[in-house]
Coordinates of C-alpha atoms and ligand atoms in Angstrom, one line a residue:
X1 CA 64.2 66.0 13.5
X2 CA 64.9 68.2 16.7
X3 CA 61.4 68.8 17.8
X4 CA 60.9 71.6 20.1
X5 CA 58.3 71.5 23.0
X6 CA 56.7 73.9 20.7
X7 CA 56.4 72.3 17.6
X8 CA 55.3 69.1 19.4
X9 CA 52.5 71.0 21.5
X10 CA 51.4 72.7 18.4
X11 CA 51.3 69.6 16.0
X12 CA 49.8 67.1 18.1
X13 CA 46.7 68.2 18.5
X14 CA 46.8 68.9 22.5
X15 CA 44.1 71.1 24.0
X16 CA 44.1 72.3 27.9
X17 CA 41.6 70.1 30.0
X18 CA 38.8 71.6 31.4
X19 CA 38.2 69.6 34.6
X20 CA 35.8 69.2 37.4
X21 CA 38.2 70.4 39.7
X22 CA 37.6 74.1 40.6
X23 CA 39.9 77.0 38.6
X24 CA 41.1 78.4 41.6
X25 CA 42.9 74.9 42.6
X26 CA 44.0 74.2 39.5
X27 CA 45.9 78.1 39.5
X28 CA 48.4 76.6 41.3
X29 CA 48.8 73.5 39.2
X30 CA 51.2 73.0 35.9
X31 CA 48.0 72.9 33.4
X32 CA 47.5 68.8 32.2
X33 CA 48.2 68.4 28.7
X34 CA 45.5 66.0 27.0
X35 CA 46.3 64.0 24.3
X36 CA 43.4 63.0 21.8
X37 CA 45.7 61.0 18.9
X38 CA 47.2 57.3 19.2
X39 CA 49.7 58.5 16.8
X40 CA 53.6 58.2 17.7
X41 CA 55.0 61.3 18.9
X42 CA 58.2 62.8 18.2
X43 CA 60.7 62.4 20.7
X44 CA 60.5 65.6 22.8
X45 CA 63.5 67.8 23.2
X46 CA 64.1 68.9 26.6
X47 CA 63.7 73.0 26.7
X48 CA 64.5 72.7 30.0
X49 CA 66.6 70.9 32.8
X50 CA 69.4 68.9 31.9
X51 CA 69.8 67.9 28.3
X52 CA 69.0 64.0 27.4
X53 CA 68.7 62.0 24.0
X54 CA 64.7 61.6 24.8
X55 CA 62.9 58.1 24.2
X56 CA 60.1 57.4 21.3
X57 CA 56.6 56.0 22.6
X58 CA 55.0 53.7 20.2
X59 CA 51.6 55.1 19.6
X60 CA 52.0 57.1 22.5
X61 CA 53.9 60.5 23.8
X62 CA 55.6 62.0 26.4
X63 CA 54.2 64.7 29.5
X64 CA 55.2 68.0 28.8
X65 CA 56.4 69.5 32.2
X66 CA 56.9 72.9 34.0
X67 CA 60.3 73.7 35.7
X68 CA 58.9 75.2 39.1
X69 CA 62.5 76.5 41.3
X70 CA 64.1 73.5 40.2
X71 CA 61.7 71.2 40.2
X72 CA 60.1 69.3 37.5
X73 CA 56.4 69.6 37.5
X74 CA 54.1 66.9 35.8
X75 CA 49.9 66.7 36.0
X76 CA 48.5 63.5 35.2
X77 CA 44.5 63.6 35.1
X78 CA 43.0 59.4 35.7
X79 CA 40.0 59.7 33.7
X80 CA 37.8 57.6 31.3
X81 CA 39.3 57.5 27.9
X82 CA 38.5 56.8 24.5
X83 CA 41.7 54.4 22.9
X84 CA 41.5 53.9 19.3
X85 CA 43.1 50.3 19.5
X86 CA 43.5 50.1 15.9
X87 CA 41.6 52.3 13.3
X88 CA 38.3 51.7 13.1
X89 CA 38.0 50.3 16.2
X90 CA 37.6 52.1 19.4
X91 CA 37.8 50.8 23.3
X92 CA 36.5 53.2 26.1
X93 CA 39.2 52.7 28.8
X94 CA 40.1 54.2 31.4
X95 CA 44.0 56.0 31.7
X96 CA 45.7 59.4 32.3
X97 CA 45.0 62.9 30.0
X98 CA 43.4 61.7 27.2
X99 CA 45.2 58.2 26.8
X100 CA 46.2 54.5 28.0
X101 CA 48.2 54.5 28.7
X102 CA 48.9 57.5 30.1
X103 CA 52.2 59.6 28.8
X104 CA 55.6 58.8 29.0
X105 CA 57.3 60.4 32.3
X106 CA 60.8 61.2 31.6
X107 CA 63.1 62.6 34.2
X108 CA 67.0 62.7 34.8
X109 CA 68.8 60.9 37.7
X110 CA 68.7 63.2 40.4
X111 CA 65.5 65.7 39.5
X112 CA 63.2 66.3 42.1
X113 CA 59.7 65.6 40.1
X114 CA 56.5 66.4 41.7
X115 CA 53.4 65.1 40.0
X116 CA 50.2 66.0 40.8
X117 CA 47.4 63.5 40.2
X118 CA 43.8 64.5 39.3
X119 CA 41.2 62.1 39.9
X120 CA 38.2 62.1 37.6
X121 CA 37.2 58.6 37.6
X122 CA 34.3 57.8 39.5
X123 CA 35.8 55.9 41.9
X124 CA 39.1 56.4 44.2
X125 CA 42.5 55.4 42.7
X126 CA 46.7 56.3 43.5
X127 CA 49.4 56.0 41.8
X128 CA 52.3 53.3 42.7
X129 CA 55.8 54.3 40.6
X130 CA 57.0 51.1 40.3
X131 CA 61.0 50.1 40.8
X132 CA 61.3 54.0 41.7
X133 CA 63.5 54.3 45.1
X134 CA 61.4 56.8 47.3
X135 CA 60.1 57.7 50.3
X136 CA 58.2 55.1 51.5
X137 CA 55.0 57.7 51.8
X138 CA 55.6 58.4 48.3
X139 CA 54.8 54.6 46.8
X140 CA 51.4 55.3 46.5
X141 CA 49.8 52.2 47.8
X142 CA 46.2 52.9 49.3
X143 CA 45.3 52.4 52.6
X144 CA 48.9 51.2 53.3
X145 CA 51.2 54.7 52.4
X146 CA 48.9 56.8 51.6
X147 CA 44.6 57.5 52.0
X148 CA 42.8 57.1 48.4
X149 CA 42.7 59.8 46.2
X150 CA 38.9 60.4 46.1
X151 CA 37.2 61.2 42.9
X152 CA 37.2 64.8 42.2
X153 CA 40.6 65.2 44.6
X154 CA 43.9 66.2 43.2
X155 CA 47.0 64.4 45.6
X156 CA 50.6 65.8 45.1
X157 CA 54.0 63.1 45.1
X158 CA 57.3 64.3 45.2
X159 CA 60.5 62.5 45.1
X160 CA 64.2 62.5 43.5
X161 CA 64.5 59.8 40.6
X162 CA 67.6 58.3 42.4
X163 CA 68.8 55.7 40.1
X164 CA 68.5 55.5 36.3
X165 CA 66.5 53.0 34.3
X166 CA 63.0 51.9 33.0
X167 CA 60.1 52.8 35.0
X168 CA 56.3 52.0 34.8
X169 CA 53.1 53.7 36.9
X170 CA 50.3 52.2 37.2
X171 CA 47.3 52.8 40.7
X172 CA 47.6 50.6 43.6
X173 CA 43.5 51.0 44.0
X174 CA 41.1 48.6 43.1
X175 CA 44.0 47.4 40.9
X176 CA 42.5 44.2 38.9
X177 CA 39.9 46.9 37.6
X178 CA 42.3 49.5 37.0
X179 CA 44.7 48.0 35.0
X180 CA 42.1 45.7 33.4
X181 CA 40.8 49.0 32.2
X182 CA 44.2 50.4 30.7
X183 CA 45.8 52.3 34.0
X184 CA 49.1 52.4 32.8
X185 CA 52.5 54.5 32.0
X186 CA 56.1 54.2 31.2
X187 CA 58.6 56.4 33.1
X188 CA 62.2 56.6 31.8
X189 CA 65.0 58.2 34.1
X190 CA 68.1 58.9 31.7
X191 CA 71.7 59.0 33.5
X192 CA 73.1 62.4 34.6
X193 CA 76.2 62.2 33.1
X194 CA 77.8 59.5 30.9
X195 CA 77.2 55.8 32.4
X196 CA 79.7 53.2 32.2
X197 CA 76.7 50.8 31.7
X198 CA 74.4 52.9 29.3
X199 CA 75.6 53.2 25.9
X200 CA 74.7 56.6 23.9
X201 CA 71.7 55.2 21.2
X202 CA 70.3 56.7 18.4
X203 CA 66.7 55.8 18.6
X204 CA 65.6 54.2 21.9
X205 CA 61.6 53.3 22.2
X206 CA 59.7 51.9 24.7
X207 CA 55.9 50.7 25.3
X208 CA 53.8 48.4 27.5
X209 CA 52.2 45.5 26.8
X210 CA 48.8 45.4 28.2
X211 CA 45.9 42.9 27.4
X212 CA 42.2 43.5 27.0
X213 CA 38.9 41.2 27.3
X214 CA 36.6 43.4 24.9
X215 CA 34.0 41.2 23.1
X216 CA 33.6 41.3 19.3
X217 CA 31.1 44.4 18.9
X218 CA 31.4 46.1 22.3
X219 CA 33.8 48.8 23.5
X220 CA 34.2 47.7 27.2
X221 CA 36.8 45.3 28.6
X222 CA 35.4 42.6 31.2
X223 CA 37.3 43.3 34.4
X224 CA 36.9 40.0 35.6
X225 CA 38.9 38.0 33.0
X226 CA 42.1 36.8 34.1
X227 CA 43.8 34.1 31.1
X228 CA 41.2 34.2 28.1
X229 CA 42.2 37.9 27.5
X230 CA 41.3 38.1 23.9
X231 CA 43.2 41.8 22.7
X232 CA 46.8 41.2 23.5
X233 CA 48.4 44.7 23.2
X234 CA 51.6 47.4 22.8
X235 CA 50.5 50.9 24.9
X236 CA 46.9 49.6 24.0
X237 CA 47.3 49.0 20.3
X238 CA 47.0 45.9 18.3
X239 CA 48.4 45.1 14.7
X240 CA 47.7 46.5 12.4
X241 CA 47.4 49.7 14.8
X242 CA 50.9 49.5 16.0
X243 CA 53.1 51.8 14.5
X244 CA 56.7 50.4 12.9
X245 CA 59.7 50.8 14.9
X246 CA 62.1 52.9 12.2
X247 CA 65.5 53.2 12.1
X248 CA 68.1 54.1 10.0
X249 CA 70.7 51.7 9.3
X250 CA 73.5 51.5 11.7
X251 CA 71.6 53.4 14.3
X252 CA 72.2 51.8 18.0
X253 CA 68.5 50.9 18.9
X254 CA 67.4 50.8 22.5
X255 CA 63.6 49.2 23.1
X256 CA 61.9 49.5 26.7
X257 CA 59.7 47.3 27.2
X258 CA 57.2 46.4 30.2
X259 CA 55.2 44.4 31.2
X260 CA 51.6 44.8 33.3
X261 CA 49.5 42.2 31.5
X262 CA 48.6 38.8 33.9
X263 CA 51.1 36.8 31.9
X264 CA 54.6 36.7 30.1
X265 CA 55.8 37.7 26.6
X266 CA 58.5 36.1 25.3
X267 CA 59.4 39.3 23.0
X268 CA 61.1 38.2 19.8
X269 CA 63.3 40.4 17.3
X270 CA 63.8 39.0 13.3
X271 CA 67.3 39.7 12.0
X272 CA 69.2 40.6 14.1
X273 CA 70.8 39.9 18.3
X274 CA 70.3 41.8 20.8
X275 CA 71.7 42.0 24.3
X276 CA 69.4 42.9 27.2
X277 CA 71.1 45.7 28.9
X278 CA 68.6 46.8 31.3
X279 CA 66.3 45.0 34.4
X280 CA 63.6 46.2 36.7
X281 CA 66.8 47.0 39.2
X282 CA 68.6 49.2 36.2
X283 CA 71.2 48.6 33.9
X284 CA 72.8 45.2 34.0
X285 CA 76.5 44.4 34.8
X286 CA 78.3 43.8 31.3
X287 CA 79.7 40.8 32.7
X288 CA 75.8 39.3 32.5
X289 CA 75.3 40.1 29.0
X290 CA 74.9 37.7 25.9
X291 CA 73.3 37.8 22.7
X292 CA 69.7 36.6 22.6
X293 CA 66.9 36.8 20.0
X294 CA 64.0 36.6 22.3
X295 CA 63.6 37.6 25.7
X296 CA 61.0 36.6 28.0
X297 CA 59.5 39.9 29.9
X298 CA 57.3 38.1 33.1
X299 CA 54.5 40.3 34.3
X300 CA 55.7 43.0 36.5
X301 CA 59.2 43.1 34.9
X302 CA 60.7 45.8 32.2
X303 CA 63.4 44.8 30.4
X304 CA 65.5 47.2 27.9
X305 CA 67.0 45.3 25.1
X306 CA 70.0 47.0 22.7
X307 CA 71.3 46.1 18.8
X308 CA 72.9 47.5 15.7
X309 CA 70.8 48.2 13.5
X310 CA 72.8 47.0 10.5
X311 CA 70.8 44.7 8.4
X312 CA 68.5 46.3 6.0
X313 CA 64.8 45.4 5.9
X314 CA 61.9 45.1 7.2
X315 CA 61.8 42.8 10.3
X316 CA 58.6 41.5 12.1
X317 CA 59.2 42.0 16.6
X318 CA 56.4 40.3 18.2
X319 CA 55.4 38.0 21.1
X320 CA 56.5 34.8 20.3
X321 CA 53.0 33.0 22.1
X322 CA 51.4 32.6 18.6
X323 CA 47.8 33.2 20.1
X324 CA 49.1 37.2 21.4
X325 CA 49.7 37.6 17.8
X326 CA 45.6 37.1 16.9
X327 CA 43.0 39.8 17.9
X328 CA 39.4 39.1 19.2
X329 CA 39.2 35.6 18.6
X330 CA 36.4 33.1 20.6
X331 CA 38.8 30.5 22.3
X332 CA 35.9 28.0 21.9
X333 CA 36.7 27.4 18.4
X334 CA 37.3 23.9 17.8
X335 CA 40.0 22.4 15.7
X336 CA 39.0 21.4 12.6
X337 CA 42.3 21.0 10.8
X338 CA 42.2 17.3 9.0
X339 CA 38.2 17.1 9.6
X340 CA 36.2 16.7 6.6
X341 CA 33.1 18.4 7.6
X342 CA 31.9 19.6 4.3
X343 CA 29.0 17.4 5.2
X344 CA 28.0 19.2 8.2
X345 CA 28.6 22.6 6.6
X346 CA 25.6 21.5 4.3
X347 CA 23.4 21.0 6.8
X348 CA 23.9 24.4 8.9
X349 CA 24.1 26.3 5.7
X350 CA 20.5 25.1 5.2
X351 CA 19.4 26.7 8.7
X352 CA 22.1 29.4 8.8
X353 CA 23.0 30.7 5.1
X354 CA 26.0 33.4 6.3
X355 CA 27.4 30.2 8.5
X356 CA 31.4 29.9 7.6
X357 CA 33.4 26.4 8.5
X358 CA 36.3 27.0 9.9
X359 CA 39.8 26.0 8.9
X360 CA 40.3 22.5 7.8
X361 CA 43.6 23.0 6.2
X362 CA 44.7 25.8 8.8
X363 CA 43.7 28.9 9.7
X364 CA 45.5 31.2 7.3
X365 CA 42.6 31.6 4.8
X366 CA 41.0 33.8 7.7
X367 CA 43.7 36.8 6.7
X368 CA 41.7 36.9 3.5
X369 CA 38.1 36.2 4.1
X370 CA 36.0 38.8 3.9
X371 CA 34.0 38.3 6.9
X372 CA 31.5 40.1 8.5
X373 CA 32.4 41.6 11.5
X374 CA 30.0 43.3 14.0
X375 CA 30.9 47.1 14.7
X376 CA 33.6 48.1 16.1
X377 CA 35.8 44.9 15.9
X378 CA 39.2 44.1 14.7
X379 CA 39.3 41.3 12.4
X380 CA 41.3 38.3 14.3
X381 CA 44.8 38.0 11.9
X382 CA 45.1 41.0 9.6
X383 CA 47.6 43.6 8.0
X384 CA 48.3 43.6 4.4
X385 CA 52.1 43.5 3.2
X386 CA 53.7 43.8 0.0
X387 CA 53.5 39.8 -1.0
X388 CA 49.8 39.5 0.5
X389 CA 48.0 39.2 4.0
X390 CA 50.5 39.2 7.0
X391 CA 47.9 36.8 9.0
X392 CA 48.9 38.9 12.6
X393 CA 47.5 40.9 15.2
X394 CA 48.1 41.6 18.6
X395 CA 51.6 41.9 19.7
X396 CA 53.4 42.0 16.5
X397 CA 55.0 45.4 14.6
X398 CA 58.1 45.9 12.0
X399 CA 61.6 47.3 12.9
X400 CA 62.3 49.2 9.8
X401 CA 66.1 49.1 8.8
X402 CA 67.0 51.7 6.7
X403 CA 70.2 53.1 4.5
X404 CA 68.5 56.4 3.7
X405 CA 66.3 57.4 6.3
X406 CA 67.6 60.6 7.8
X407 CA 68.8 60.4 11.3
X408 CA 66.1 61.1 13.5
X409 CA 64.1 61.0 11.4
X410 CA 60.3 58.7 12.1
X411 CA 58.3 58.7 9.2
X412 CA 57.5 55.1 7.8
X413 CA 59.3 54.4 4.8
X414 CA 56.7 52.3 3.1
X415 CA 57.8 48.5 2.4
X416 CA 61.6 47.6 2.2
X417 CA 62.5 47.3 -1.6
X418 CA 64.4 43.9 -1.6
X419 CA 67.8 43.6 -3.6
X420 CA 66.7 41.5 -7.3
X421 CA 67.5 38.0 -6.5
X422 CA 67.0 38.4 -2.7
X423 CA 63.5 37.0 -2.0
X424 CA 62.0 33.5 -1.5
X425 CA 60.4 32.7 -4.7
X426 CA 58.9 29.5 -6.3
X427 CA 61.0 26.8 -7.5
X428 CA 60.3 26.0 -10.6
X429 CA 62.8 22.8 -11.6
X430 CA 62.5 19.2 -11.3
X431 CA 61.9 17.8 -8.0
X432 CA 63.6 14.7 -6.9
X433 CA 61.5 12.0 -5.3
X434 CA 62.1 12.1 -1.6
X435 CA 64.7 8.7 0.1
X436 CA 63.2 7.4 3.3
X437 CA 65.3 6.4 5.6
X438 CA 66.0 2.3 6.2
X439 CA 63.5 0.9 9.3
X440 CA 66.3 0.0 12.0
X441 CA 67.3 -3.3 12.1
X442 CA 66.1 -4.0 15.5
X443 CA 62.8 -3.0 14.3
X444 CA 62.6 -5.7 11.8
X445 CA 61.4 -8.5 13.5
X446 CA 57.8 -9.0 13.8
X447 CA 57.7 -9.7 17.5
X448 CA 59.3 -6.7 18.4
X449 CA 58.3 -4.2 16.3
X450 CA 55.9 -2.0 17.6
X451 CA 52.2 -1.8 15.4
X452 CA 52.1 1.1 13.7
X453 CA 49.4 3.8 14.3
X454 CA 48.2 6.4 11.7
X455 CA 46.7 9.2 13.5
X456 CA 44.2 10.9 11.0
X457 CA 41.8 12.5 12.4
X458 CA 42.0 15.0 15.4
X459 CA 38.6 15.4 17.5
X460 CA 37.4 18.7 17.6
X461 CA 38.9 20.4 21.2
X462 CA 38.4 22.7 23.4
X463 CA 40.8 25.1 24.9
X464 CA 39.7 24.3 28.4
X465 CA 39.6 20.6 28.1
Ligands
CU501 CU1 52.6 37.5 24.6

């Protein structure tokens, strides 16, 4: 669907800022554009500048900008922000005109962008573009480029996107605060003119992945966590609040992905290979490509990954660290799989009658407990599919493969009706009793075989030992 800059300022809900900073400053200013919806925006069109196939933001959007004697204008306002991380549960972050993160900047190689940056937080902040090539005045880091941008202050950065690629923002100001509180952007520069090295795509996404410390109930992160983050996110979104990735079948795909959480994410895709066809320096040398199915994206790095599209379905794309696919959960749970403690839950259910044991034969009964959760909390493993619960949260969404979808066109197609006869299903015949295999030969005398040793029970653990 070609979306005009109209169409997308008039259906997404966008209303003009009214900010601390006087009128007769902000005359001279392209007016910020706020965004109040997590919703994934349609790609927008360029009305101006050069043409471009624009990218898709998961649950996010792109900066409308103002074409000022050739130059492109962007405003980005850092501000406190309300994020809906997944519906029905609400984070207050901070991040850029209404959002974290804060809109997708998209530029073409060779524009001279200038982007004005409004600071409403209550303390100072910059912003660094990082892996842009620019003056070194420009790189916003404070105190060593540039002074802070005090709150209330509006600073101005100009520079020409020189090389094209994937891009992130983020300040270079009190950064473990910052970013613990959702600072964040993606920045694409598309080529000028056909690249040997960047193929033409038909749908090309990108997000973040951020992580969170918010505990069950409250609406805060704790800035001082750095490992036991507990809300591992895409563009500050968890599953079920992460929208699918859809495509119609046959479509080349293109997924941006970076990464400014404090660890790595080994990002897998179901179904099909991909090649990774982009770095933190731009696109990669075809010589240096070969099929993968996971790619490991360390903190710091953006990595653009490419595939046909031509297996129908619906195929799960998460982080492959099982625990980043799990919201809010207490890492001092102990492990209680092959622990009869039915004796010990009848003596806390006599002090505590809403107590719950946890897990003895796994964890997977969790999807469908109905537990109760204190306000404002996503429930740990969650999202319902067509054969039941999906058990998964975090850093987990669905590439949706599709014969009829139209091209361009975004709207979820519901669940992927599988072929008859195409589906794991029950068996139902006779089962054969299982052959062990022969003890070696070696093994057979008595003095050297070693005694065997039945592990039954695992102690409760902790996480930190
Ligand atoms: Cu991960």
């Amino acid at each position: 669907m070609a979306y005009s800059r109209r169409n997308f300022l008039a259906g997404s809900a966008i209303a003009a800022s009214a900010t601390a900073v006087s009128k007769a400053a902000m005359a001279a200013l392209p007016e910020p554009v706020i965004q109040n919806k997590a919703d994934t925006m349609p790609p927008l069109v360029p009305d101006s500048g050069r043409p471009y196939n624009p990218v898709v933001t998961l649950n996010g959007w792109t900066c409308p900008w103002r074409m000022n004697n050739g130059v492109k204008e962007f405003h980005l306002v850092a501000e406190p922000v309300v994020r809906e991380m997944a519906p029905g549960f609400k984070a207050h972050l901070w991040g850029y005109n209404g959002q974290s993160p804060g809109p997708t900047i998209e530029v073409v190689e060779g524009d001279r962008v200038r982007l004005y940056v409004t600071n409403k937080l209550p303390e100072v902040t910059s912003i660094h573009w990082h892996g842009q090539r620019l003056p070194n005045g420009m790189d916003g880091v404070t105190g060593l480029t540039q002074p802070a941008i005090a709150p209330g202050k509006t600073f101005v950065y100009e520079f020409v996107a020189r090389r094209p690629g994937t891009f992130m923002y983020h300040p270079h100001a009190d950064e473990m605060v910052q970013m613990a509180m959702g600072m964040m952007g993606f920045w694409v520069t598309h080529p000028r003119q056909k690249h040997p090295l960047i193929d033409e795509c038909q749908r090309d996404f990108c997000f973040l992945l951020n992580a969170y410390d918010i505990e069950p109930g409250s609406a805060t992160p704790k800035i001082m966590t750095m490992l036991d983050f507990n809300l591992w996110s895409w563009n500050s979104r968890i599953y079920p609040g992460i929208d699918p990735l859809v495509v119609r079948k046959n479509d080349k795909v293109r997924i941006r992905v970076g990464n400014l959480t404090m660890t790595n994410h080994p990002i897998h895709l179901h179904g099909h290979e991909f090649l990774v066809t982009g770095t933190d320096g731009g696109p990669t040398p075809k010589s240096t490509r070969w099929h993968e199915v996971t790619t490991d994206v360390a903190v710091g790095q953006m990595r653009q990954i490419e595939f046909l599209a031509d297996e129908e379905g619906d195929w799960a794309f998460h982080c492959h660290k099982s625990h980043h696919t799990m919201n809010a959960m207490g890492h001092g749970v102990p492990t209680m799989i092959g622990v009869d403690h039915r004796s010990v839950v009848r003596q806390i259910t006599k002090l505590v009658p809403d107590y719950m044991a946890m897990s003895e034969r796994g964890m997977h009964d969790m999807t469908e407990m109905e537990m109760p959760l204190p306000d404002n909390t996503a429930p740990m493993m969650t999202g319902a599919g067509p054969f039941g619960a999906i058990g998964m949260g975090g850093m987990f969404s669905v590439v949706k493969v599709r014969r009829e979808q139209k091209p361009g066109d975004y709207t979820d197609p519901g669940w992927f009706k599988h072929p008859p006869g195409t589906v794991a299903s029950e068996f139902k015949g006779q089962l054969a009793s299982p052959t062990r295999a022969p003890q070696a030969a070696s093994r057979a005398s008595a003095a050297t075989a070693p005694r065997e040793v039945e592990v039954t029970v695992r102690k409760p653990s902790h996480h930190k030992h």
